[in-house]
């Protein structure tokens, strides 16, 4: 079906491409799409319909042939009419059972009379049977298959700016771009097709002058220095302030402009008649695209069904390229353009006025077209068949629907114009302009004038000159037929090709009360398929109007929402950008053999690898080094905040559950933060440096969120204090262990005695000559100091501490050792030992909650909970046995009398205590020491644990005080 080379074709004949479809190999040219390559190889069965699995071919070749989608490896639902052929492609059709040629599910078509519109709402509603029906329908329906093992595709998001954005690079769009650019505006011209030009590249009517004018217009656009052309890119939606996402093959560009011109054109609409979905029956514009863009003959012998001048021009184009046009069938009793009719008749092509195609005649296997049967057509009613014309293709041009989705999303009001039988913009929002077919202008010359008008007005709105007055002549003929539909008693006359919705489904839906356009859409699913009603909504609207005795304006249109075209999920997900922060000690950790782990947005050492030793051995040795000697850990990732001002204490009293107004200067206190429902969201330490100055920490992962929330509260409460985030300004090192005081004493003049520097105290001084804040706190349960210094001095402090502790065998320890040490002390980790529903009482933090304060966030919820029984409670447990014993893992469940009574939140083998210790959230009546509980393992086996009080290690807390 490939034609000889012609000027302006979109294919590269110097580059041959080999690919396979349904196991068979084909050859194509560079620039071919999958659909055009297969059609060129005389392959007309391209897909199956969604519901009845009917054979389907090319319909529009305009980005919404949604029955023609293919699977390529892990990539599902490739739109064959726009996806370029690539070497080595191995494609298969989707939504088939067996093969495309022999789809076993095609038998569903024989039962279509038993599957009327909305049948699923009534026939399958049964509590007992619905699970079976659901399983069956999930098997039968659906398109491509998602491969969950496929590698992630990264798609960046870009940001663009321009003065005027023109959507649609057809004749009106190109004219608008030139007009705006000539007035000085920076213009971006975007088009969803592989090349710019729109209908100026195929809608010729064998008119060489029109060809010349189109190429001249395109050349001017390409050469203009203030026009940027983006092809193979579609405007997927319209958002506030002229914000439009432009979707390309590998990215989304978030384009902001001062003005938007919508020149998106129109969607040619199919005619409705029996078997109107057979392969070979296509829109006239699709046939012309095949001819001029891809040099492919659409069919050998054609019938043109039309109701406008575009159909006659399509007949002339087909005849000019070797297609035998058997007849032109015009639905209208009177011709709109006698000159075009005469051109067609001069070629010996018979023209039938006031005639329709009553039905198409399929071949014996129902996979292709054999003939069409004509009937008289009067006021939307078909008479008896009058003739049968053999043919293998029908080109349909009976009307247009405006591609107005962006206009609707922008807030435009549309009005139905009877002279055009089309909705056109009535009121446009400020900064939005429309031209061309979407504006109801279809004449070739008038479209360019309309583009000039809109482009000039958009440039003026953007601040460039004044709008030029341009007179656009009215249309000389109506481009759309008001009723291009023929009822048939046997059905199979499809209105929606995506969902297999037939003509007869609409009277049934209206009869059942679904006589509103929005209700009809949802009940019948018309317009809800992948093409989102681009080829079906207009005919559905006409049907509803006639059935309810209303005018199209009264019926209205359905709501248009983003996205205008299908957008790949990878594009929405973006390029996978994950912010990552490193502490100032990154290089020191690397030199010591750190193995890294993520902690929020930070990278922290999980442990420090040692030659010949396993991960778990290294972690346990690090923990023992802290218990028996001295260790140091980088805690600079903690959130660090300061609040100053007369109301600083009052601010903290409201934000945290404990009291801070009476906290002495030079002391610290544990801090728990809850949300309004009493759920624990963060913890840390609050230190008082002065009467009006507090320094406090947050969890590593919560720093940014807590700062944002506290900033919001500070504005809302209007207290006299200021909040500063100093997380990045300070580094932190925790020096811990029974020998930590000897190490630190070598580097500071501070009095480190328990009397002068007690547990939970804070002091400011110098360490190794560096100004520092030292807190006598310890997450690990040993004598220790949390030393905070300016981030730029962190390396010097780390080196000084390692040098001073060399005689004490000081050892750095990582996050895993810290987690083991804190577990031995029974200290919780927010987000591990709690979840998004765990309150302070349930987390056994009620000792820190001061319900008698005037107010704090979450107080009312905790007071209400205190009057009732909590749902769960955090408790410790122990398991005797060696480190290799089978024990539950975090999140394993506790089972009692066949019911779930809790779950493990933390568990580890303690080299200090010589046994397994853990924390668990359990039913409150089980949260007492000495009970035996059964934990269920992954394989179903049970392990008995014994509940225990915490802390497991040093319950009197003497190790952190003067023993």
Short mmCIF file of N, CA and C in Angstrom, two decimals, residues 22 47-48 53 93-100 103-105 145:
data_model
loop_
_atom_site.label_atom_id
_atom_site.label_comp_id
_atom_site.label_asym_id
_atom_site.label_seq_id
_atom_site.Cartn_x
_atom_site.Cartn_y
_atom_site.Cartn_z
N UNK A 22 2.73 -9.02 16.64
CA UNK A 22 2.04 -10.30 16.81
C UNK A 22 2.87 -11.46 16.23
N UNK A 47 -6.25 -4.06 16.08
CA UNK A 47 -6.58 -4.21 17.49
C UNK A 47 -7.98 -4.76 17.67
N UNK A 48 -8.34 -4.91 18.94
CA UNK A 48 -9.66 -5.39 19.31
C UNK A 48 -10.31 -4.38 20.24
N UNK A 53 -14.55 -7.10 21.89
CA UNK A 53 -13.36 -7.62 21.20
C UNK A 53 -13.59 -7.69 19.69
N UNK A 93 -0.61 -7.02 20.41
CA UNK A 93 -1.86 -6.29 20.69
C UNK A 93 -2.32 -6.59 22.11
N UNK A 94 -2.96 -5.64 22.73
CA UNK A 94 -3.47 -5.84 24.09
C UNK A 94 -4.94 -6.24 24.01
N UNK A 95 -5.47 -6.70 25.15
CA UNK A 95 -6.89 -6.99 25.27
C UNK A 95 -7.34 -8.10 24.32
N UNK A 96 -6.50 -9.11 24.16
CA UNK A 96 -6.88 -10.26 23.33
C UNK A 96 -6.65 -11.55 24.12
N UNK A 97 -7.38 -12.59 23.74
CA UNK A 97 -7.23 -13.89 24.37
C UNK A 97 -6.92 -14.90 23.27
N UNK A 98 -5.70 -15.34 23.25
CA UNK A 98 -5.23 -16.21 22.17
C UNK A 98 -4.32 -15.45 21.26
N UNK A 99 -4.90 -14.68 20.35
CA UNK A 99 -4.12 -13.83 19.45
C UNK A 99 -5.05 -12.76 18.89
N UNK A 100 -4.47 -11.79 18.22
CA UNK A 100 -5.29 -10.74 17.61
C UNK A 100 -6.18 -11.32 16.51
N UNK A 103 -9.10 -14.07 18.41
CA UNK A 103 -9.38 -13.67 19.78
C UNK A 103 -10.60 -14.43 20.29
N UNK A 104 -10.35 -15.29 21.28
CA UNK A 104 -11.45 -16.13 21.79
C UNK A 104 -12.55 -15.29 22.44
N UNK A 105 -12.18 -14.12 22.96
CA UNK A 105 -13.18 -13.28 23.63
C UNK A 105 -14.13 -12.60 22.65
N UNK A 145 -0.47 -4.98 30.17
CA UNK A 145 -0.06 -5.60 31.42
C UNK A 145 1.10 -4.82 32.02
#
